[in-house]
Amino acid sequence: MASVSIRVYCLETMTTTPLLQLESLTRSFPGIVANNQIDLTVGQGTIHALLGENGAGKSTLVKMIYGALRPDSGRMWFDGRPYAPANPATARASGVGMVFQHFSLFEAMTVAENIAVALPAELAGSDLPDRIRDVSASYGLVLDPFSRVDQLSVGERQRVEIVRCLLQSPRLIIMDEPTSVLTPGEVGRLFTVLRKLRDEGRSILYISHKLREIRNLCSHATILRRGRVVGTCDPGAETPESLARMMIGNAVRRHIRKVQEPGAVRLSIDHLNLPAATEFGVSLKDISLDVRAGEIIGIAGVAGNGQDELMAALIGERRSTTPGAISLDGAPVGNLGPTRRRAMGMAFVPEERLGHGAAAAMSLTENTLISARGRRNLARRGVLDFGAAKRFASEIVSAFNVATTAVTRQAGSLSGGNLQKFVIGREILQGPTVLIAAQPTWGVDAKSAAEIHTALDQLARAGAAILIISQDLDELLSVSDRFAVLAGGTLSAPRTSEDVTVAEIGMLMGGATHEQQDDAA
Amino acid sequence: MIRLERRPETSRAMLWLTPVLALILTVLVGMVLFAMLGKDPLQTVAVIFISPFADLYSLSELLVKATPLILIAIGLSLGFRAGIWNIGAEGQFTIGALAGGAVGLAFHGTDSIWLMPLMWISGCAAGMAWAAIPAYLRTRFGANEILVSLMLVYVATLLLSAMVTGPLRDPDGFNFPESRLFEGSAAMPLLMEGTRAHIGFFAALVAALVAWLLLGRHVVGFQIRLLGEAPRAARFAGFVEARVIWFCLLVSGGLAGLAGLFEATGPVGQLVPSLPVGYGFTAIIVAFLGRLNPLGIIIAGFVMAVTYLGGEAAEITMQLPNAVTAVFQGLLLFFLLGMDVLSTYRFRLRRRVREVA
């Protein structure tokens, strides 16, 4: 009798104790609170979505669950017991596995070797190939332990990561945007595997911003925005539009710019078409937009809908075969490279500061040479004028309050906000007639963000045309005069920022996401 | 517990200190090696490092060895800065010697001050042409320039053998696989009678000076450095990667070809199958030992020349195997690359913090 009742008791705790529970988890980085008092409960045998825009705090949160980061405060329980992993190895030993978005595989080694190096020694014995075959067979993850990784497709590489994770029998599997690199067929197969894992009683924490996918797959969702939990829901009962609205939030700050009468068209994008550069890129389809002098136009959209491609086309890193697809003050520039476009008055702020907008190991002085050689006369007939470059760097530092000890410091030693101010200052002080900026305040502290917005506003008032591509709707709605939504490589008609409702934006972003997902299904 | 901690900024002092540390470690490990071979370690090290400076002739031999090393390493360093890996300088060296030498042999007996410059130009051009093959394959098809340039070394070596046993063979040479001697107008002018040091050393110094100005003061050098540091930023700056690839490979190939011609018409004096003795490969070590910096490369070229001459001296006076030089050079590169971590990381002594559960 006694043993029966104990068994019943165990069954009860299994079903009622949540697998993972977080209580007011907080983690901050210099200048920014990435996770603010996060509560999260993942039940046994559920697929739980973690939803949010880029920078909402999703990766910080899962890094803490996986032991790669320590919380500043807050508590975690795993299966009813206090849980505080010191590193990913302890997290794995406790039963938490993770499949990363970017794979960490050695291309010249076989599948079995790759799996063996990541496993604890006792699991990496000589029977490993057999166990790999067993696991892959039972989940329909077809994989030959002896094939070399460089011969595998992206989907197969992901299977290696999943099998590696499953061999340690995790009870919670964290998946970070697993479908972002998969073809539609592979997505379908992955979902079958995930559902099978769930039916076995394992739980999955599924990170994504693909709304349709989450509606199909997940029974619970926690929505993050700016480091806070802003809601939980059953995604199946929601529409893509309502999910997008939760991601965006309702408390959108209103337009603060005093609209001035826009002048003549400075930047004109006219039926721009650009095929995707890679298998996973997005093709730009028939994009048209006019930006007038004195005007700030924002382009919104969920990441991965063509933002990078549009930016590359506007900078001239990818040229169009039709010169007239992009024109500047009436002159076609679509076929010109970045240097010629800059000479004609364009300036650009790429999304990534380090590695794209600036070189980390070079001094601030040298970093001015990346974009300002022509307009600031920093090179004459190829000979660099370091005196002039140094003066220009100092000018940027003082005009934009860049906190640094000297312009000889390496760009990589500056904080994110300060480097961003430097990069934006470098472009604005060239006196451009058209400025195109991607994510100008991404990962930047509030004070720096405000300074950057003021600088953009002043530049527009001086008669420049400004285009901002951003995923931060608050930013777009408060800074821009009009804005359009980029989804699946197409651009919506621009609307006046003051008149648009959050519901409309959700529809544009979610609706387009919907369409994209239909392509993928 | 000792931890490696990332420095907030690359240490300039360490950048220059690590080659010295690597040299010291090489000497220490070398001494252990010599002791294990049953030789007096101190005496062996003394022979290696002092005999090259013993007399005027030894000093002139240092110039002979350092000239091709510096010349080739300067060219290679430009590409290495940009992340373009020309590993086949040995082949460009060989082809430069072969083509420039063939021009000299074709004008055998001609007395003209124009012959030498003509040979220089053809040697340089031939080295460029040999390096143009990996440049074309890389920019056109994305082929890996490391493999292509390396494979072409063996093609070049065999081509040299074929030519000196065939068309370029000395008609009065009793069928030995070697060409006529380079004489008169076709011989490299010497710096000093009675030695083998030649005016090619000045070419190496000029190359270093030009490279220094190019890297520090010219937009072409900035392109090279930016492409190496941050390829996407280079594209953002409007630089075209293919052009930098062509530039770096042509310059390094041209300088290697020139070095090969100098070697054939100077110290060696004729085309022989054994002309390529590994300067093209050793120059890779020289480039890194000199921190890919033109002035550093001049110093590194001499350090490496010392290991060549000192190794030879150790072979003769201490009866050490002739692999000593190669082992020494290998150790040096090994420690250099290992110590490199210190310029971006530093050691921190830290008490182990008890994990709070």
mmCIF file of C-alpha atoms in Angstrom, chain B residues 1-333:
data_model
loop_
_atom_site.group_PDB
_atom_site.id
_atom_site.type_symbol
_atom_site.label_atom_id
_atom_site.label_comp_id
_atom_site.label_asym_id
_atom_site.label_seq_id
_atom_site.Cartn_x
_atom_site.Cartn_y
_atom_site.Cartn_z
ATOM 1 C CA MET B 1 45.033 30.096 -10.057
ATOM 2 C CA ILE B 2 46.613 31.746 -13.056
ATOM 3 C CA ARG B 3 44.137 33.116 -15.550
ATOM 4 C CA LEU B 4 44.507 34.494 -19.043
ATOM 5 C CA GLU B 5 42.628 37.745 -19.216
ATOM 6 C CA ARG B 6 41.907 39.779 -22.312
ATOM 7 C CA ARG B 7 43.634 43.145 -22.347
ATOM 8 C CA PRO B 8 41.333 46.108 -22.980
ATOM 9 C CA GLU B 9 43.749 47.216 -25.673
ATOM 10 C CA THR B 10 46.559 45.516 -27.584
ATOM 11 C CA SER B 11 49.781 46.112 -25.695
ATOM 12 C CA ARG B 12 52.340 47.969 -27.812
ATOM 13 C CA ALA B 13 55.179 47.032 -25.471
ATOM 14 C CA MET B 14 54.288 43.355 -25.664
ATOM 15 C CA LEU B 15 54.070 43.587 -29.430
ATOM 16 C CA TRP B 16 57.822 44.232 -29.481
ATOM 17 C CA LEU B 17 58.732 42.251 -26.392
ATOM 18 C CA THR B 18 57.263 38.946 -27.558
ATOM 19 C CA PRO B 19 59.830 38.397 -30.374
ATOM 20 C CA VAL B 20 62.594 38.920 -27.834
ATOM 21 C CA LEU B 21 60.948 36.516 -25.375
ATOM 22 C CA ALA B 22 60.480 33.979 -28.159
ATOM 23 C CA LEU B 23 64.171 34.268 -29.048
ATOM 24 C CA ILE B 24 65.200 33.718 -25.429
ATOM 25 C CA LEU B 25 62.941 30.655 -25.103
ATOM 26 C CA THR B 26 64.309 29.272 -28.368
ATOM 27 C CA VAL B 27 67.848 29.569 -27.046
ATOM 28 C CA LEU B 28 66.897 27.902 -23.748
ATOM 29 C CA VAL B 29 65.129 24.980 -25.387
ATOM 30 C CA GLY B 30 67.997 24.760 -27.892
ATOM 31 C CA MET B 31 70.421 24.422 -25.009
ATOM 32 C CA VAL B 32 68.413 21.544 -23.527
ATOM 33 C CA LEU B 33 68.487 19.940 -26.960
ATOM 34 C CA PHE B 34 72.266 20.343 -27.272
ATOM 35 C CA ALA B 35 72.769 18.933 -23.786
ATOM 36 C CA MET B 36 70.705 15.898 -24.750
ATOM 37 C CA LEU B 37 72.912 15.465 -27.806
ATOM 38 C CA GLY B 38 75.883 15.363 -25.471
ATOM 39 C CA LYS B 39 77.298 18.794 -26.377
ATOM 40 C CA ASP B 40 78.194 21.578 -24.015
ATOM 41 C CA PRO B 41 75.091 23.806 -24.275
ATOM 42 C CA LEU B 42 76.813 27.092 -23.443
ATOM 43 C CA GLN B 43 79.656 26.496 -25.839
ATOM 44 C CA THR B 44 77.244 25.501 -28.635
ATOM 45 C CA VAL B 45 75.135 28.599 -28.148
ATOM 46 C CA ALA B 46 78.296 30.674 -28.111
ATOM 47 C CA VAL B 47 79.377 29.173 -31.426
ATOM 48 C CA ILE B 48 75.966 29.816 -32.972
ATOM 49 C CA PHE B 49 75.621 33.405 -31.825
ATOM 50 C CA ILE B 50 79.230 34.652 -31.812
ATOM 51 C CA SER B 51 80.907 33.078 -34.825
ATOM 52 C CA PRO B 52 78.712 35.007 -37.345
ATOM 53 C CA PHE B 53 80.224 38.240 -35.975
ATOM 54 C CA ALA B 54 83.797 36.972 -35.699
ATOM 55 C CA ASP B 55 85.324 38.594 -38.774
ATOM 56 C CA LEU B 56 84.582 40.784 -41.781
ATOM 57 C CA TYR B 57 83.894 37.825 -44.057
ATOM 58 C CA SER B 58 81.342 36.383 -41.610
ATOM 59 C CA LEU B 59 79.665 39.771 -41.387
ATOM 60 C CA SER B 60 79.460 39.981 -45.167
ATOM 61 C CA GLU B 61 77.909 36.516 -45.204
ATOM 62 C CA LEU B 62 75.233 37.813 -42.849
ATOM 63 C CA LEU B 63 74.339 40.359 -45.523
ATOM 64 C CA VAL B 64 74.249 37.602 -48.141
ATOM 65 C CA LYS B 65 71.738 35.576 -46.108
ATOM 66 C CA ALA B 66 69.709 38.510 -44.823
ATOM 67 C CA THR B 67 69.188 40.121 -48.259
ATOM 68 C CA PRO B 68 66.809 37.537 -49.789
ATOM 69 C CA LEU B 69 65.080 36.979 -46.439
ATOM 70 C CA ILE B 70 64.312 40.670 -45.966
ATOM 71 C CA LEU B 71 63.330 41.223 -49.579
ATOM 72 C CA ILE B 72 60.882 38.310 -49.608
ATOM 73 C CA ALA B 73 59.535 38.934 -46.099
ATOM 74 C CA ILE B 74 58.727 42.572 -46.913
ATOM 75 C CA GLY B 75 56.538 41.457 -49.808
ATOM 76 C CA LEU B 76 54.900 38.671 -47.818
ATOM 77 C CA SER B 77 54.191 40.946 -44.860
ATOM 78 C CA LEU B 78 51.930 43.171 -46.972
ATOM 79 C CA GLY B 79 49.731 40.215 -47.864
ATOM 80 C CA PHE B 80 49.820 38.778 -44.343
ATOM 81 C CA ARG B 81 48.552 42.109 -43.032
ATOM 82 C CA ALA B 82 45.573 41.846 -45.339
ATOM 83 C CA GLY B 83 44.934 38.183 -44.596
ATOM 84 C CA ILE B 84 46.277 37.037 -47.962
ATOM 85 C CA TRP B 85 48.574 34.073 -47.478
ATOM 86 C CA ASN B 86 51.217 33.716 -50.144
ATOM 87 C CA ILE B 87 53.044 30.617 -48.945
ATOM 88 C CA GLY B 88 54.715 30.043 -52.302
ATOM 89 C CA ALA B 89 57.445 32.686 -52.275
ATOM 90 C CA GLU B 90 59.968 29.871 -52.768
ATOM 91 C CA GLY B 91 58.416 29.140 -56.156
ATOM 92 C CA GLN B 92 58.336 32.820 -57.174
ATOM 93 C CA PHE B 93 61.975 33.048 -56.051
ATOM 94 C CA THR B 94 62.865 30.095 -58.285
ATOM 95 C CA ILE B 95 60.970 31.351 -61.319
ATOM 96 C CA GLY B 96 62.470 34.835 -60.909
ATOM 97 C CA ALA B 97 65.953 33.352 -60.905
ATOM 98 C CA LEU B 98 65.143 31.130 -63.866
ATOM 99 C CA ALA B 99 63.568 33.822 -66.086
ATOM 100 C CA GLY B 100 66.009 36.607 -65.213
ATOM 101 C CA GLY B 101 68.894 34.174 -65.456
ATOM 102 C CA ALA B 102 67.719 32.958 -68.854
ATOM 103 C CA VAL B 103 67.800 36.562 -70.103
ATOM 104 C CA GLY B 104 71.368 36.887 -68.820
ATOM 105 C CA LEU B 105 72.372 33.614 -70.470
ATOM 106 C CA ALA B 106 70.739 34.652 -73.749
ATOM 107 C CA PHE B 107 72.971 37.736 -73.819
ATOM 108 C CA HIS B 108 76.012 35.703 -72.771
ATOM 109 C CA GLY B 109 79.190 37.640 -73.472
ATOM 110 C CA THR B 110 77.388 40.948 -74.074
ATOM 111 C CA ASP B 111 79.036 43.854 -72.311
ATOM 112 C CA SER B 112 76.431 46.461 -71.413
ATOM 113 C CA ILE B 113 75.336 48.285 -68.291
ATOM 114 C CA TRP B 114 71.734 47.684 -69.442
ATOM 115 C CA LEU B 115 71.946 43.928 -69.162
ATOM 116 C CA MET B 116 71.722 43.800 -65.360
ATOM 117 C CA PRO B 117 68.611 46.059 -65.132
ATOM 118 C CA LEU B 118 67.015 44.009 -67.890
ATOM 119 C CA MET B 119 67.629 40.852 -65.891
ATOM 120 C CA TRP B 120 66.242 42.482 -62.760
ATOM 121 C CA ILE B 121 63.079 43.488 -64.569
ATOM 122 C CA SER B 122 62.570 40.045 -66.082
ATOM 123 C CA GLY B 123 63.212 38.295 -62.763
ATOM 124 C CA CYS B 124 60.769 40.568 -60.988
ATOM 125 C CA ALA B 125 58.152 40.209 -63.743
ATOM 126 C CA ALA B 126 58.467 36.436 -63.748
ATOM 127 C CA GLY B 127 57.947 36.282 -59.977
ATOM 128 C CA MET B 128 54.853 38.460 -60.415
ATOM 129 C CA ALA B 129 53.545 36.226 -63.175
ATOM 130 C CA TRP B 130 53.996 33.151 -60.983
ATOM 131 C CA ALA B 131 52.108 34.856 -58.138
ATOM 132 C CA ALA B 132 49.445 36.042 -60.587
ATOM 133 C CA ILE B 133 48.285 32.434 -60.941
ATOM 134 C CA PRO B 134 47.011 32.150 -57.328
ATOM 135 C CA ALA B 135 45.741 35.750 -57.558
ATOM 136 C CA TYR B 136 43.639 34.950 -60.623
ATOM 137 C CA LEU B 137 42.352 31.661 -59.254
ATOM 138 C CA ARG B 138 41.453 33.281 -55.929
ATOM 139 C CA THR B 139 39.661 36.319 -57.353
ATOM 140 C CA ARG B 140 37.992 34.458 -60.221
ATOM 141 C CA PHE B 141 37.054 31.123 -58.617
ATOM 142 C CA GLY B 142 37.658 31.631 -54.901
ATOM 143 C CA ALA B 143 40.480 29.054 -54.894
ATOM 144 C CA ASN B 144 42.570 29.039 -51.724
ATOM 145 C CA GLU B 145 45.776 30.966 -52.410
ATOM 146 C CA ILE B 146 47.673 29.071 -49.692
ATOM 147 C CA LEU B 147 47.315 25.764 -51.516
ATOM 148 C CA VAL B 148 47.749 27.122 -55.026
ATOM 149 C CA SER B 149 50.865 29.139 -54.240
ATOM 150 C CA LEU B 150 52.392 26.257 -52.257
ATOM 151 C CA MET B 151 51.779 23.700 -55.014
ATOM 152 C CA LEU B 152 53.380 26.013 -57.551
ATOM 153 C CA VAL B 153 56.628 25.833 -55.552
ATOM 154 C CA TYR B 154 57.096 22.226 -56.665
ATOM 155 C CA VAL B 155 56.204 23.063 -60.245
ATOM 156 C CA ALA B 156 58.794 25.854 -60.212
ATOM 157 C CA THR B 157 61.518 23.641 -58.722
ATOM 158 C CA LEU B 158 60.950 20.934 -61.332
ATOM 159 C CA LEU B 159 60.843 23.534 -64.093
ATOM 160 C CA LEU B 160 64.251 24.818 -62.975
ATOM 161 C CA SER B 161 65.656 21.255 -63.027
ATOM 162 C CA ALA B 162 64.236 20.661 -66.477
ATOM 163 C CA MET B 163 65.740 23.864 -67.841
ATOM 164 C CA VAL B 164 69.242 23.398 -66.432
ATOM 165 C CA THR B 165 69.369 19.816 -67.685
ATOM 166 C CA GLY B 166 68.006 20.968 -71.056
ATOM 167 C CA PRO B 167 68.078 24.283 -72.878
ATOM 168 C CA LEU B 168 70.028 26.247 -70.254
ATOM 169 C CA ARG B 169 72.719 23.632 -69.631
ATOM 170 C CA ASP B 170 76.304 24.854 -69.811
ATOM 171 C CA PRO B 171 77.622 23.664 -73.241
ATOM 172 C CA ASP B 172 81.099 23.276 -71.709
ATOM 173 C CA GLY B 173 79.833 21.822 -68.439
ATOM 174 C CA PHE B 174 80.476 18.083 -69.029
ATOM 175 C CA ASN B 175 76.716 17.427 -68.927
ATOM 176 C CA PHE B 176 76.390 18.575 -65.307
ATOM 177 C CA PRO B 177 72.885 19.926 -64.644
ATOM 178 C CA GLU B 178 73.921 23.549 -64.332
ATOM 179 C CA SER B 179 74.068 26.673 -66.455
ATOM 180 C CA ARG B 180 77.045 28.788 -67.471
ATOM 181 C CA LEU B 181 78.388 31.101 -64.793
ATOM 182 C CA PHE B 182 77.013 34.635 -64.755
ATOM 183 C CA GLU B 183 80.003 36.780 -65.667
ATOM 184 C CA GLY B 184 80.820 40.383 -66.479
ATOM 185 C CA SER B 185 77.674 42.408 -67.139
ATOM 186 C CA ALA B 186 75.475 39.507 -66.044
ATOM 187 C CA ALA B 187 77.030 39.169 -62.560
ATOM 188 C CA MET B 188 75.613 40.948 -59.542
ATOM 189 C CA PRO B 189 77.847 43.910 -58.548
ATOM 190 C CA LEU B 190 79.551 43.201 -55.217
ATOM 191 C CA LEU B 191 79.652 45.512 -52.212
ATOM 192 C CA MET B 192 83.231 44.554 -51.403
ATOM 193 C CA GLU B 193 85.836 42.543 -53.284
ATOM 194 C CA GLY B 194 86.598 39.176 -51.772
ATOM 195 C CA THR B 195 83.161 38.772 -50.260
ATOM 196 C CA ARG B 196 79.835 37.613 -51.662
ATOM 197 C CA ALA B 197 77.797 40.556 -50.317
ATOM 198 C CA HIS B 198 76.104 42.307 -53.233
ATOM 199 C CA ILE B 199 74.166 45.481 -53.918
ATOM 200 C CA GLY B 200 70.885 43.593 -53.630
ATOM 201 C CA PHE B 201 71.055 44.491 -49.949
ATOM 202 C CA PHE B 202 70.253 48.096 -50.893
ATOM 203 C CA ALA B 203 67.250 46.870 -52.848
ATOM 204 C CA ALA B 204 66.047 45.150 -49.674
ATOM 205 C CA LEU B 205 66.471 48.369 -47.681
ATOM 206 C CA VAL B 206 64.637 50.382 -50.343
ATOM 207 C CA ALA B 207 61.813 47.806 -50.380
ATOM 208 C CA ALA B 208 61.515 48.084 -46.596
ATOM 209 C CA LEU B 209 61.425 51.870 -46.735
ATOM 210 C CA VAL B 210 58.780 51.922 -49.484
ATOM 211 C CA ALA B 211 56.675 49.350 -47.628
ATOM 212 C CA TRP B 212 56.955 51.405 -44.446
ATOM 213 C CA LEU B 213 55.751 54.551 -46.203
ATOM 214 C CA LEU B 214 53.012 52.628 -47.995
ATOM 215 C CA LEU B 215 51.638 51.045 -44.816
ATOM 216 C CA GLY B 216 51.850 54.135 -42.668
ATOM 217 C CA ARG B 217 51.161 56.988 -45.027
ATOM 218 C CA HIS B 218 49.335 55.785 -48.100
ATOM 219 C CA VAL B 219 45.742 54.827 -48.741
ATOM 220 C CA VAL B 220 46.896 51.569 -50.383
ATOM 221 C CA GLY B 221 48.548 50.534 -47.111
ATOM 222 C CA PHE B 222 45.423 51.570 -45.223
ATOM 223 C CA GLN B 223 43.344 49.334 -47.511
ATOM 224 C CA ILE B 224 45.660 46.427 -46.768
ATOM 225 C CA ARG B 225 45.505 46.946 -43.019
ATOM 226 C CA LEU B 226 41.752 47.542 -42.925
ATOM 227 C CA LEU B 227 41.045 44.448 -45.018
ATOM 228 C CA GLY B 228 43.074 42.410 -42.539
ATOM 229 C CA GLU B 229 41.495 43.978 -39.453
ATOM 230 C CA ALA B 230 37.864 44.184 -40.523
ATOM 231 C CA PRO B 231 36.918 42.960 -44.012
ATOM 232 C CA ARG B 232 33.375 44.334 -43.793
ATOM 233 C CA ALA B 233 34.671 47.742 -42.761
ATOM 234 C CA ALA B 234 36.951 47.638 -45.818
ATOM 235 C CA ARG B 235 33.947 47.066 -48.038
ATOM 236 C CA PHE B 236 32.116 49.849 -46.204
ATOM 237 C CA ALA B 237 35.092 52.105 -46.887
ATOM 238 C CA GLY B 238 34.628 51.411 -50.593
ATOM 239 C CA PHE B 239 37.709 49.233 -51.016
ATOM 240 C CA VAL B 240 37.613 46.334 -53.459
ATOM 241 C CA GLU B 241 39.028 43.133 -51.992
ATOM 242 C CA ALA B 242 40.047 41.673 -55.359
ATOM 243 C CA ARG B 243 42.310 44.643 -56.071
ATOM 244 C CA VAL B 244 44.075 44.262 -52.736
ATOM 245 C CA ILE B 245 44.548 40.538 -53.388
ATOM 246 C CA TRP B 246 46.114 41.255 -56.783
ATOM 247 C CA PHE B 247 48.307 44.000 -55.356
ATOM 248 C CA CYS B 248 49.643 41.961 -52.447
ATOM 249 C CA LEU B 249 50.304 38.838 -54.475
ATOM 250 C CA LEU B 250 51.988 40.730 -57.315
ATOM 251 C CA VAL B 251 54.221 42.729 -54.984
ATOM 252 C CA SER B 252 55.249 39.705 -52.922
ATOM 253 C CA GLY B 253 55.792 37.634 -56.062
ATOM 254 C CA GLY B 254 57.834 40.392 -57.688
ATOM 255 C CA LEU B 255 60.087 40.866 -54.666
ATOM 256 C CA ALA B 256 60.578 37.102 -54.295
ATOM 257 C CA GLY B 257 61.455 36.866 -57.998
ATOM 258 C CA LEU B 258 63.955 39.670 -57.578
ATOM 259 C CA ALA B 259 65.498 37.951 -54.564
ATOM 260 C CA GLY B 260 65.842 34.748 -56.598
ATOM 261 C CA LEU B 261 67.587 36.577 -59.402
ATOM 262 C CA PHE B 262 69.978 38.276 -56.972
ATOM 263 C CA GLU B 263 70.815 34.923 -55.426
ATOM 264 C CA ALA B 264 71.460 33.221 -58.766
ATOM 265 C CA THR B 265 73.565 36.029 -60.259
ATOM 266 C CA GLY B 266 75.312 36.875 -56.986
ATOM 267 C CA PRO B 267 76.318 34.363 -54.292
ATOM 268 C CA VAL B 268 75.511 31.213 -56.309
ATOM 269 C CA GLY B 269 76.744 32.556 -59.674
ATOM 270 C CA GLN B 270 74.853 30.155 -61.929
ATOM 271 C CA LEU B 271 71.528 28.351 -62.265
ATOM 272 C CA VAL B 272 71.616 25.008 -60.463
ATOM 273 C CA PRO B 273 68.766 22.696 -59.366
ATOM 274 C CA SER B 274 69.727 23.273 -55.734
ATOM 275 C CA LEU B 275 69.210 27.049 -55.981
ATOM 276 C CA PRO B 276 65.999 27.112 -53.894
ATOM 277 C CA VAL B 277 67.269 26.391 -50.385
ATOM 278 C CA GLY B 278 64.193 27.534 -48.485
ATOM 279 C CA TYR B 279 64.561 31.318 -48.266
ATOM 280 C CA GLY B 280 60.964 31.626 -49.444
ATOM 281 C CA PHE B 281 59.735 29.581 -46.497
ATOM 282 C CA THR B 282 62.108 31.009 -43.910
ATOM 283 C CA ALA B 283 60.957 34.476 -44.949
ATOM 284 C CA ILE B 284 57.520 33.617 -43.531
ATOM 285 C CA ILE B 285 59.161 33.289 -40.115
ATOM 286 C CA VAL B 286 61.088 36.503 -40.720
ATOM 287 C CA ALA B 287 57.875 38.364 -41.566
ATOM 288 C CA PHE B 288 56.206 37.292 -38.327
ATOM 289 C CA LEU B 289 59.339 37.670 -36.212
ATOM 290 C CA GLY B 290 59.506 41.252 -37.514
ATOM 291 C CA ARG B 291 55.861 41.767 -36.511
ATOM 292 C CA LEU B 292 54.913 42.338 -40.161
ATOM 293 C CA ASN B 293 56.570 45.719 -39.714
ATOM 294 C CA PRO B 294 59.173 46.700 -42.350
ATOM 295 C CA LEU B 295 61.747 47.900 -39.828
ATOM 296 C CA GLY B 296 61.171 44.871 -37.618
ATOM 297 C CA ILE B 297 61.646 42.644 -40.664
ATOM 298 C CA ILE B 298 65.131 44.087 -41.296
ATOM 299 C CA ILE B 299 66.148 43.145 -37.742
ATOM 300 C CA ALA B 300 64.440 39.760 -38.003
ATOM 301 C CA GLY B 301 66.196 39.085 -41.311
ATOM 302 C CA PHE B 302 69.550 39.467 -39.576
ATOM 303 C CA VAL B 303 68.489 37.314 -36.609
ATOM 304 C CA MET B 304 67.517 34.569 -39.004
ATOM 305 C CA ALA B 305 70.757 35.000 -40.972
ATOM 306 C CA VAL B 306 72.617 34.443 -37.705
ATOM 307 C CA THR B 307 70.822 31.138 -37.161
ATOM 308 C CA TYR B 308 71.828 30.039 -40.675
ATOM 309 C CA LEU B 309 75.508 30.913 -40.243
ATOM 310 C CA GLY B 310 75.659 29.896 -36.592
ATOM 311 C CA GLY B 311 73.989 26.582 -37.450
ATOM 312 C CA GLU B 312 76.612 25.976 -40.130
ATOM 313 C CA ALA B 313 79.385 26.828 -37.687
ATOM 314 C CA ALA B 314 77.886 24.473 -35.100
ATOM 315 C CA GLU B 315 77.772 21.710 -37.676
ATOM 316 C CA ILE B 316 81.464 22.142 -38.446
ATOM 317 C CA THR B 317 82.984 22.860 -35.043
ATOM 318 C CA MET B 318 80.583 20.971 -32.776
ATOM 319 C CA GLN B 319 79.720 18.096 -35.156
ATOM 320 C CA LEU B 320 76.005 18.737 -34.781
ATOM 321 C CA PRO B 321 73.603 17.382 -37.403
ATOM 322 C CA ASN B 322 72.672 19.849 -40.125
ATOM 323 C CA ALA B 323 69.031 19.757 -39.024
ATOM 324 C CA VAL B 324 70.072 22.105 -36.200
ATOM 325 C CA THR B 325 69.324 25.222 -38.241
ATOM 326 C CA ALA B 326 65.862 24.035 -39.240
ATOM 327 C CA VAL B 327 65.055 22.959 -35.669
ATOM 328 C CA PHE B 328 66.187 26.322 -34.371
ATOM 329 C CA GLN B 329 64.082 28.205 -36.880
ATOM 330 C CA GLY B 330 61.089 25.993 -36.220
ATOM 331 C CA LEU B 331 61.395 26.554 -32.468
ATOM 332 C CA LEU B 332 61.555 30.267 -33.040
ATOM 333 C CA LEU B 333 58.334 30.380 -35.059
#
